[in-house]
Coordinates of C-alpha atoms in Angstrom, one line a residue:
M1 CA -122.2 44.6 -151.0
A2 CA -118.4 45.8 -150.5
D3 CA -116.2 42.7 -149.2
V4 CA -115.0 43.3 -145.8
G5 CA -113.5 40.3 -144.5
P6 CA -109.5 39.7 -143.7
E7 CA -108.6 39.4 -147.3
A8 CA -110.2 42.7 -148.3
I9 CA -108.8 43.8 -144.9
A10 CA -105.3 42.7 -146.3
L11 CA -105.6 43.8 -149.7
G12 CA -106.5 47.3 -148.7
E13 CA -102.9 47.6 -146.3
A14 CA -101.5 46.8 -149.9
E15 CA -103.0 49.3 -151.6
T16 CA -103.1 52.3 -148.6
A17 CA -98.4 51.4 -148.4
W18 CA -98.1 51.8 -152.1
V19 CA -100.4 54.7 -152.3
S20 CA -98.5 56.6 -149.3
G21 CA -95.2 55.6 -150.8
S22 CA -94.4 52.5 -148.3
L23 CA -93.3 50.7 -151.8
D24 CA -90.7 47.8 -149.9
S25 CA -94.1 47.1 -147.7
A26 CA -96.3 47.5 -150.2
I27 CA -94.6 45.1 -152.8
A28 CA -93.9 42.1 -149.7
M29 CA -97.5 42.4 -148.9
V30 CA -98.2 42.5 -152.9
D31 CA -96.4 39.3 -153.3
S32 CA -97.7 37.5 -150.1
L33 CA -101.3 37.8 -151.3
D34 CA -100.9 36.5 -154.9
A35 CA -99.1 33.3 -153.7
S36 CA -101.8 32.8 -150.9
W37 CA -104.7 33.8 -153.7
I38 CA -103.5 31.3 -156.3
V39 CA -104.7 28.5 -154.4
R40 CA -108.1 29.7 -153.6
P41 CA -110.7 30.3 -155.8
E42 CA -113.2 31.4 -153.2
I43 CA -111.5 35.1 -153.7
S44 CA -114.2 37.5 -155.0
A45 CA -114.1 38.9 -158.4
D46 CA -113.5 42.2 -156.8
L47 CA -110.5 41.4 -154.7
V48 CA -108.6 39.7 -157.5
R49 CA -109.5 42.5 -159.9
R50 CA -107.9 44.7 -157.6
L51 CA -104.9 42.4 -156.8
V52 CA -104.6 42.2 -160.1
R53 CA -104.0 45.8 -160.7
L54 CA -101.4 46.0 -158.1
L55 CA -99.5 42.9 -159.5
Q56 CA -99.4 45.4 -162.9
V57 CA -98.1 48.7 -160.9
R58 CA -95.5 45.8 -159.7
A59 CA -95.2 45.0 -163.4
A60 CA -95.8 41.6 -163.1
D61 CA -97.9 41.0 -165.6
D62 CA -97.1 37.1 -165.9
R63 CA -98.4 36.9 -162.3
A64 CA -101.5 39.1 -163.2
V65 CA -102.7 36.8 -166.0
H66 CA -102.1 34.1 -163.8
Q67 CA -104.5 35.1 -161.3
L68 CA -106.8 36.1 -163.5
L69 CA -107.0 32.4 -165.4
Y70 CA -107.1 30.5 -161.7
H71 CA -110.4 33.0 -161.2
P72 CA -112.0 33.2 -164.5
A73 CA -115.1 34.8 -162.5
A74 CA -113.4 37.8 -162.6
L75 CA -113.5 37.6 -166.6
D76 CA -116.3 40.4 -167.4
D77 CA -116.3 41.6 -170.9
E78 CA -113.8 44.8 -169.7
W79 CA -111.6 42.4 -167.8
R80 CA -111.3 40.0 -171.1
G81 CA -109.7 43.4 -172.5
I82 CA -107.2 43.5 -169.9
L83 CA -106.4 40.5 -170.1
R84 CA -105.9 41.1 -173.1
T85 CA -103.6 43.8 -173.1
V86 CA -101.8 42.3 -169.8
V87 CA -100.9 39.0 -172.2
G88 CA -99.8 41.3 -175.0
G89 CA -96.5 42.3 -173.1
L90 CA -95.2 39.0 -172.2
S91 CA -92.6 36.9 -173.4
L92 CA -92.8 34.0 -175.5
A93 CA -91.4 32.0 -172.2
E94 CA -94.2 33.4 -170.2
L95 CA -96.6 33.2 -172.8
E96 CA -95.9 29.4 -173.3
R97 CA -96.0 28.9 -169.3
Q98 CA -99.2 30.0 -169.3
A99 CA -101.0 28.7 -172.2
R100 CA -100.3 25.5 -170.1
R101 CA -101.9 26.4 -167.2
I102 CA -105.7 24.6 -166.8
T103 CA -108.5 27.1 -166.8
S104 CA -112.2 26.5 -166.9
D105 CA -112.3 29.5 -168.8
A106 CA -111.9 28.4 -172.6
R107 CA -112.1 32.3 -173.8
A108 CA -109.8 32.9 -171.8
S109 CA -107.1 30.0 -172.7
G110 CA -107.7 30.9 -176.1
T111 CA -106.7 34.2 -175.3
V112 CA -103.5 33.3 -174.4
R113 CA -102.6 30.5 -176.8
A114 CA -103.8 33.6 -179.7
E115 CA -101.3 35.8 -178.6
L116 CA -98.7 32.7 -178.5
V117 CA -99.3 32.3 -181.8
R118 CA -98.7 36.1 -182.8
A119 CA -95.6 36.2 -180.5
L120 CA -94.1 33.1 -182.3
A121 CA -95.1 34.7 -185.9
L122 CA -93.3 38.2 -185.0
S123 CA -90.2 36.2 -183.5
G124 CA -89.6 34.8 -186.7
D125 CA -91.0 30.7 -185.5
R126 CA -93.3 30.4 -188.3
A127 CA -93.7 27.1 -188.4
G128 CA -94.1 27.2 -184.4
A129 CA -96.8 29.7 -185.1
D130 CA -98.5 27.9 -188.0
T131 CA -98.9 24.7 -186.5
L132 CA -100.9 26.4 -183.0
A133 CA -102.7 28.4 -185.3
A134 CA -104.0 25.3 -186.9
D135 CA -105.0 23.9 -183.7
L136 CA -106.7 27.1 -183.0
E137 CA -108.8 27.8 -186.0
D138 CA -111.6 25.5 -184.7
S139 CA -111.6 26.6 -181.2
D140 CA -114.1 29.1 -179.6
L141 CA -112.6 32.4 -179.5
D142 CA -113.3 35.9 -179.0
R143 CA -113.5 37.8 -182.4
P144 CA -110.1 39.9 -181.6
D145 CA -108.4 36.7 -180.6
R146 CA -109.8 35.2 -183.7
E147 CA -108.5 37.9 -185.8
K148 CA -104.8 37.3 -184.7
V149 CA -104.9 34.0 -185.6
E150 CA -106.2 34.4 -188.9
D151 CA -103.5 37.3 -189.3
V152 CA -101.0 34.6 -188.5
I153 CA -102.9 32.0 -190.9
A154 CA -102.8 34.8 -193.7
G155 CA -99.1 35.8 -193.4
R156 CA -100.0 39.2 -192.4
V157 CA -97.9 39.1 -189.1
P158 CA -94.0 40.6 -190.3
T159 CA -91.5 39.0 -188.6
G160 CA -89.1 41.2 -186.0
D161 CA -86.3 43.2 -187.8
R162 CA -83.9 41.5 -185.5
G163 CA -82.8 44.7 -183.6
I164 CA -82.8 45.7 -180.6
R165 CA -83.1 49.6 -178.7
L166 CA -81.2 50.5 -175.5
G167 CA -81.9 53.8 -173.9
V168 CA -78.6 55.5 -172.5
I169 CA -79.0 58.3 -170.0
V170 CA -75.9 60.0 -169.5
P171 CA -74.4 63.4 -169.1
R172 CA -72.9 64.4 -172.5
T173 CA -72.1 68.1 -171.9
G174 CA -71.3 69.6 -168.6
G175 CA -68.9 69.4 -165.6
F176 CA -69.7 65.4 -165.5
A177 CA -69.5 64.7 -169.7
S178 CA -66.0 62.9 -169.4
V179 CA -68.2 60.6 -167.0
G180 CA -70.7 60.2 -169.4
E181 CA -68.8 59.2 -172.3
E182 CA -66.6 56.7 -170.8
I183 CA -70.1 55.1 -169.1
L184 CA -71.3 55.5 -172.7
D185 CA -67.8 53.7 -174.3
G186 CA -68.5 51.0 -172.0
V187 CA -72.3 50.8 -172.8
R188 CA -71.1 50.6 -176.6
L189 CA -68.8 47.6 -176.0
A190 CA -71.2 45.6 -174.5
A191 CA -73.6 46.0 -177.1
A192 CA -71.0 45.1 -179.5
R193 CA -70.4 41.7 -177.4
Y194 CA -73.9 40.8 -177.8
E195 CA -74.2 41.8 -181.6
R196 CA -71.4 39.2 -182.2
E197 CA -72.8 36.3 -179.7
A198 CA -76.1 36.9 -180.1
G199 CA -76.5 37.8 -183.8
Y200 CA -78.9 40.4 -183.2
A201 CA -78.2 44.2 -183.8
V202 CA -78.2 46.6 -181.0
E203 CA -79.2 50.5 -181.5
L204 CA -78.2 53.2 -178.6
V205 CA -80.9 55.8 -178.3
V206 CA -78.9 58.3 -176.2
I207 CA -80.1 61.2 -174.0
D208 CA -77.7 63.5 -172.2
E209 CA -78.7 63.6 -168.7
A210 CA -77.2 67.1 -167.8
L211 CA -79.8 69.0 -170.7
E212 CA -82.8 67.0 -169.2
G213 CA -84.6 68.1 -165.9
E214 CA -86.1 66.7 -163.5
D215 CA -89.5 67.7 -164.4
S216 CA -88.9 66.0 -167.9
G217 CA -88.2 62.4 -165.9
F218 CA -84.8 63.0 -167.9
G219 CA -86.8 62.0 -171.5
V220 CA -88.2 58.4 -170.1
A221 CA -91.2 59.2 -171.9
R222 CA -89.1 60.2 -174.7
L223 CA -87.4 56.4 -174.6
E224 CA -90.1 54.7 -173.8
A225 CA -92.0 55.5 -176.9
Q226 CA -89.5 54.4 -179.2
D227 CA -89.6 51.0 -177.4
V228 CA -86.7 50.4 -175.7
A229 CA -85.9 47.1 -173.9
G230 CA -84.7 49.1 -171.1
I231 CA -82.6 51.8 -170.2
I232 CA -79.1 52.8 -168.4
G233 CA -78.8 55.7 -166.4
P234 CA -79.4 58.0 -165.1
I235 CA -75.8 58.5 -163.4
R236 CA -77.4 60.3 -160.0
S237 CA -79.3 59.4 -157.7
G238 CA -81.8 61.9 -157.6
A239 CA -81.8 61.6 -161.5
L240 CA -82.9 57.8 -161.3
R241 CA -85.6 58.6 -158.4
S242 CA -87.0 61.2 -160.8
A243 CA -86.4 59.2 -164.0
A244 CA -88.1 55.9 -161.9
A245 CA -91.1 57.9 -161.1
A246 CA -91.8 59.1 -165.0
R247 CA -92.0 55.7 -166.5
T248 CA -95.8 55.4 -168.2
R249 CA -95.0 51.6 -168.2
A250 CA -94.2 50.0 -164.9
G251 CA -91.9 47.4 -166.7
T252 CA -89.6 49.9 -168.1
L253 CA -86.2 48.6 -166.6
L254 CA -83.6 51.2 -165.4
I255 CA -80.0 50.7 -164.5
S256 CA -77.4 53.2 -163.6
P257 CA -74.3 52.2 -163.5
T258 CA -73.2 54.9 -160.8
A259 CA -76.1 56.1 -158.0
S260 CA -74.9 56.1 -155.1
E261 CA -78.5 54.4 -153.9
D262 CA -81.5 53.0 -155.5
S263 CA -83.5 52.6 -152.1
A264 CA -87.2 53.3 -151.7
L265 CA -87.8 53.1 -155.5
A266 CA -90.6 52.2 -157.7
P267 CA -90.1 48.2 -158.9
H268 CA -87.2 47.6 -161.4
A269 CA -84.9 50.6 -161.0
Y270 CA -81.6 49.7 -159.8
S271 CA -77.9 50.9 -159.3
I272 CA -75.1 48.4 -159.6
W273 CA -73.1 50.9 -157.9
A274 CA -74.9 51.4 -154.5
R275 CA -72.7 52.7 -151.5
E276 CA -74.4 52.3 -148.7
R277 CA -75.4 48.7 -149.8
R278 CA -71.5 48.2 -151.0
D279 CA -70.1 49.5 -147.8
R280 CA -72.1 47.0 -145.6
A281 CA -71.2 44.0 -147.7
V282 CA -67.5 45.1 -147.1
A283 CA -68.0 45.2 -143.2
E284 CA -70.2 42.0 -143.3
T285 CA -67.9 40.2 -145.4
L286 CA -64.7 41.1 -143.4
G287 CA -66.3 40.8 -139.9
R288 CA -67.4 37.1 -141.5
W289 CA -64.1 36.2 -142.1
L290 CA -62.6 37.4 -139.0
A291 CA -64.8 35.4 -137.0
S292 CA -63.7 32.0 -139.3
S293 CA -60.2 32.8 -139.4
L294 CA -59.0 34.3 -136.2
E295 CA -59.3 34.3 -132.0
P296 CA -61.6 36.6 -130.5
A297 CA -59.3 39.5 -130.5
R298 CA -59.6 43.3 -129.6
V299 CA -60.7 45.4 -132.5
A300 CA -60.5 49.3 -133.4
S301 CA -61.1 51.4 -136.3
L302 CA -59.7 54.5 -138.0
H303 CA -62.0 55.8 -140.3
P304 CA -62.7 59.1 -141.8
A305 CA -64.5 62.1 -140.0
N306 CA -67.3 61.9 -142.0
E307 CA -70.4 60.6 -142.4
N308 CA -69.6 58.1 -144.7
G309 CA -66.9 57.0 -142.8
I310 CA -68.3 57.4 -139.5
R311 CA -71.2 54.8 -140.7
R312 CA -68.7 52.2 -142.2
S313 CA -67.0 52.1 -139.1
E314 CA -70.4 51.9 -136.9
M315 CA -71.2 48.6 -139.2
F316 CA -68.4 47.0 -138.9
R317 CA -68.7 47.7 -134.9
D318 CA -71.7 46.6 -134.8
I319 CA -70.8 43.2 -136.6
I320 CA -67.9 42.5 -134.9
Q321 CA -69.4 42.9 -131.8
A322 CA -72.3 40.6 -132.3
A323 CA -69.8 38.0 -133.7
G324 CA -68.2 37.8 -130.2
F325 CA -65.1 40.3 -130.5
E326 CA -63.9 43.2 -128.0
W327 CA -64.2 46.8 -129.7
A328 CA -61.4 48.8 -128.1
G329 CA -62.7 52.0 -129.9
S330 CA -62.5 53.9 -132.8
R331 CA -60.4 57.1 -133.9
S332 CA -61.2 59.9 -137.1
Y333 CA -59.2 61.8 -139.2
E334 CA -59.7 64.6 -141.1
P335 CA -59.6 63.2 -144.8
D336 CA -57.2 66.8 -146.0
S337 CA -54.7 66.3 -142.9
T338 CA -51.6 65.6 -144.2
T339 CA -50.3 63.8 -140.8
F340 CA -52.2 61.3 -139.0
E341 CA -49.8 60.6 -136.3
L342 CA -52.0 61.9 -133.6
E343 CA -54.8 59.7 -134.3
I344 CA -52.6 57.0 -134.9
R345 CA -51.1 57.2 -131.9
E346 CA -54.1 57.6 -130.0
L347 CA -55.4 54.3 -131.7
T348 CA -52.6 52.2 -130.9
A349 CA -52.8 53.3 -127.1
L350 CA -56.1 51.3 -127.2
D351 CA -54.0 48.2 -128.0
P352 CA -55.5 46.5 -130.2
D353 CA -55.1 43.2 -132.2
V354 CA -57.0 44.1 -135.2
V355 CA -57.5 47.6 -137.0
F356 CA -60.3 48.1 -139.7
V357 CA -58.7 50.9 -141.4
V358 CA -61.1 53.1 -144.1
A359 CA -59.6 55.2 -146.5
D360 CA -61.7 57.7 -148.8
G361 CA -60.2 57.0 -152.1
P362 CA -56.3 55.2 -153.4
R363 CA -54.7 58.5 -152.7
Q364 CA -55.8 58.6 -149.2
V365 CA -54.2 55.1 -148.9
L366 CA -50.8 56.1 -150.2
Q367 CA -51.0 58.8 -147.9
I368 CA -51.8 56.7 -144.6
A369 CA -50.8 53.4 -144.9
P370 CA -47.0 54.9 -144.3
Q371 CA -47.5 56.1 -141.5
L372 CA -49.8 53.1 -140.0
H373 CA -46.3 51.6 -140.0
F374 CA -44.8 54.1 -138.5
Y375 CA -46.7 55.5 -135.8
G376 CA -47.1 52.4 -134.2
L377 CA -49.5 50.4 -135.7
R378 CA -46.7 48.8 -137.5
G379 CA -47.6 44.7 -136.2
R380 CA -51.0 45.1 -135.7
I381 CA -53.4 43.1 -138.0
A382 CA -55.1 45.1 -140.7
L383 CA -58.8 44.8 -142.5
V384 CA -58.7 47.7 -145.0
S385 CA -61.4 49.0 -147.4
E386 CA -61.5 47.9 -150.8
D387 CA -59.2 51.3 -151.5
W388 CA -56.4 49.3 -151.1
T389 CA -57.2 46.6 -153.5
H390 CA -57.4 49.5 -156.5
P391 CA -54.6 49.1 -159.4
M392 CA -52.9 52.8 -158.7
V393 CA -52.4 51.1 -155.1
L394 CA -51.5 48.3 -156.0
R395 CA -48.8 49.5 -158.8
R396 CA -47.6 52.5 -156.0
L397 CA -47.8 51.5 -152.6
D398 CA -44.3 49.4 -151.3
A399 CA -45.2 46.3 -149.5
T400 CA -43.8 47.0 -146.5
F401 CA -46.9 49.2 -145.7
S402 CA -49.3 46.9 -147.9
D403 CA -48.3 42.7 -147.4
Y404 CA -50.4 40.7 -145.2
R405 CA -53.7 43.4 -145.3
V406 CA -57.0 42.3 -146.0
S407 CA -59.7 43.6 -147.7
A408 CA -63.0 42.7 -148.8
T409 CA -63.8 44.1 -152.6
Y410 CA -66.5 44.1 -154.6
L411 CA -64.2 45.0 -157.8
E412 CA -63.3 42.1 -159.1
R413 CA -59.9 42.6 -161.7
D414 CA -57.5 40.4 -160.9
G415 CA -58.5 36.8 -161.6
N416 CA -61.4 37.9 -163.4
S417 CA -61.7 36.7 -167.4
E418 CA -64.8 38.9 -167.6
W419 CA -62.6 41.7 -166.8
S420 CA -59.9 40.6 -168.8
A421 CA -62.2 40.1 -171.8
F422 CA -63.5 44.0 -171.2
A423 CA -60.2 45.2 -170.9
A424 CA -59.0 43.3 -174.0
A425 CA -62.0 44.9 -176.1
W426 CA -61.0 48.3 -174.8
D427 CA -57.8 47.9 -175.8
R428 CA -58.9 47.0 -179.4
T429 CA -61.4 49.7 -179.8
H430 CA -59.6 52.7 -177.9
R431 CA -55.7 51.4 -178.4
R432 CA -55.1 52.6 -174.8
A433 CA -55.3 51.0 -171.3
V434 CA -58.4 50.7 -169.4
P435 CA -58.6 53.9 -167.4
D436 CA -57.8 53.3 -163.3
N437 CA -61.4 54.5 -162.6
A438 CA -64.3 52.0 -163.0
F439 CA -66.7 54.4 -165.3
A440 CA -66.4 52.4 -168.3
A441 CA -66.6 49.1 -166.9
L442 CA -69.6 49.9 -165.1
G443 CA -71.3 51.6 -168.5
Y444 CA -70.2 47.7 -169.6
D445 CA -71.7 45.8 -166.7
A446 CA -75.2 47.8 -166.9
G447 CA -75.4 47.0 -170.6
L448 CA -74.6 43.1 -170.4
L449 CA -76.8 42.8 -167.5
L450 CA -79.5 44.8 -169.7
L451 CA -78.8 42.9 -172.3
R452 CA -78.4 39.3 -171.1
G453 CA -81.7 39.6 -169.4
I454 CA -84.0 40.1 -172.7
P455 CA -85.7 36.4 -172.7
D456 CA -86.4 36.6 -176.6
P457 CA -84.3 38.6 -178.7
G458 CA -86.4 38.5 -181.6
L459 CA -89.4 39.6 -179.4
V460 CA -88.8 42.2 -176.8
R461 CA -91.1 43.6 -174.5
A462 CA -89.9 45.8 -171.9
G463 CA -91.7 44.0 -168.9
A464 CA -90.1 40.6 -169.9
V465 CA -87.0 41.9 -169.7
A466 CA -87.2 43.4 -166.2
R467 CA -89.0 40.3 -165.0
Q468 CA -85.7 38.3 -166.1
V469 CA -83.7 40.4 -165.0
A470 CA -85.3 39.8 -161.4
R471 CA -85.3 36.1 -162.0
M472 CA -81.4 36.7 -162.5
R473 CA -79.4 34.2 -160.2
E474 CA -75.9 35.2 -160.9
L475 CA -73.8 37.0 -163.7
Q476 CA -70.0 37.4 -163.8
A477 CA -69.1 40.7 -164.9
A478 CA -66.7 42.9 -165.4
T479 CA -67.1 44.5 -161.9
G480 CA -67.6 41.8 -160.2
R481 CA -69.9 38.9 -159.8
F482 CA -73.8 40.1 -159.7
S483 CA -77.1 38.4 -158.8
F484 CA -80.8 39.4 -157.5
D485 CA -81.3 39.2 -153.9
P486 CA -85.3 38.5 -153.5
E487 CA -85.5 39.6 -149.9
S488 CA -84.5 43.6 -150.5
R489 CA -85.5 43.3 -154.7
R490 CA -81.7 44.8 -155.2
I491 CA -79.3 43.7 -158.1
V492 CA -76.5 43.1 -155.4
R493 CA -72.9 42.6 -155.9
S494 CA -70.3 40.0 -153.9
T495 CA -67.4 41.2 -152.3
R496 CA -64.6 38.8 -151.9
I497 CA -62.1 38.6 -149.2
R498 CA -58.2 39.1 -150.8
M499 CA -54.7 39.7 -149.3
L500 CA -52.9 42.5 -150.2
L501 CA -48.8 40.4 -151.0
D502 CA -46.4 41.3 -153.3
S503 CA -48.6 44.3 -154.8
R504 CA -50.6 41.7 -155.9
L505 CA -54.5 40.2 -154.8
V506 CA -54.2 36.5 -153.0
E507 CA -56.3 34.5 -151.2
P508 CA -56.0 35.2 -147.7
D509 CA -53.6 32.9 -145.3
P510 CA -54.8 33.3 -141.4
P511 CA -51.8 31.4 -140.0
A512 CA -49.4 33.5 -142.3
I513 CA -51.1 36.3 -141.3
V514 CA -50.7 35.9 -137.7
E515 CA -47.0 35.1 -137.7
W516 CA -46.3 38.1 -139.9
S517 CA -48.4 39.9 -137.3
L518 CA -46.0 38.1 -134.3
E519 CA -42.7 38.8 -136.0
A520 CA -43.4 42.7 -136.9
R521 CA -44.6 43.5 -133.2
T522 CA -41.7 41.6 -131.8
Q523 CA -39.2 43.6 -134.1
E524 CA -41.5 47.3 -133.1
E525 CA -40.9 46.0 -129.3
E526 CA -37.1 45.5 -130.5
R527 CA -36.6 48.7 -131.8
L528 CA -38.7 50.8 -128.8
R529 CA -36.8 49.3 -126.0
K530 CA -33.5 49.9 -128.2
E531 CA -34.6 53.5 -128.8
A532 CA -35.5 54.2 -124.9
E533 CA -31.8 52.3 -124.1
E534 CA -30.4 54.9 -126.7
E535 CA -32.5 57.8 -125.1
L536 CA -31.4 56.8 -121.4
R537 CA -27.6 56.4 -122.2
Q538 CA -27.9 60.1 -123.5
R539 CA -29.5 61.1 -120.8
R540 CA -26.8 59.6 -118.0
G541 CA -24.2 60.9 -120.7
A542 CA -22.8 57.5 -121.4
P543 CA -20.7 56.9 -124.8

């Protein structure tokens, strides 16, 4: 008789959500069931098996093993074979944790411990493998598990070749070939660093994204067939989505250096440059800083008249209104205009104390920043988008138009030792400065993230790498500080509040910003007063 209780209903909802593509909901439900059932031995064997299937699709093989060990009634002959397959994808650390689990099924425990013996031998720890194998010689093991132990004792298990293969999917031809080459150069630098520090050779298996189509999954299956530890790329959002769907192993990790979005993807497919998360992080960080540093004030925004500019302005408006600030309004400008006088004067007429200025790239900053000064916003406190922190802006924008502007940047170059190390490695390799764009650095960071996620360099198992990245607390990389957010199940980068001063990025100084604003507004009012007096004299014909 089929289960019809609340547990069966909850599991059915999780299965339906997964099949319908509601992955975030499905994952949340699966994780909740996994946590609650692991302390409930009365859950039926059929329900446990169904949950384990979902955990496998989730690439949570370690938790799937835990469920089976805790609910040994689910282990008929077929499922003992499935258990054996699943433990074969665990890392050494995961196997050691599972081997310590208390289970009433000695055969299941033997399956885990036999795989641990084999994994120790493969990783090169022959002493550890021999010791554990000797302990298991007289144990009651299933035949396949006994054969593993006997192979280790007889020396028939070769040690690893101490090599790691990474898949890379970037354009090598076509209009984005130069972008792909810079990203690949960054990945190469990350691989070279790992080889020096970890002592393991790294082989890059590169596929040309421009020559692959969606139907082929951008070569993912070919890379999986070569047992890559994970894949860097593709670089575009649509291609990343297709590649994620094309995986034959749920645990194959995908890290795109540049895809603008990675939402609604299968597990373990990430972008470290997702636009909406970056934009929201900037808005939230600026809003928090404003709320904690200044008295309540009237706030307005100036933004490009495009979807991205409008969205960013609305994000910021919602955040500062929730913090108790008065929203004075916003004005949009056409990004390809040469002058923004009308929009700036209209915004000035709203009499804001603080203005959030969004630009579409560093060149637009260089164009709009002087006009803010000349057309009425000279003394208003300016919170500015991250493009104001770009090296080109810092080099070329006069301090008159940039000092005391406050930005939330997710690209930490200034004062970042990891950026300095990357820049030095780039210079040694290429004999030229790092490009102003971030493509090479993003490739480097994607490689660094993937390689740092390898828990056992001597025994690389793709699913274990993906799970290790999902456990990542924090990693300082060349382009910023990364962490894994368990709530959104995404790799996120932290944003940092910085103030522009003398062509440098420094810690913001709220009292100095307020003092500068008051002084600049006083000077502006004095200039306007003198202009009005001069205009009046001219009308009267006075000398």
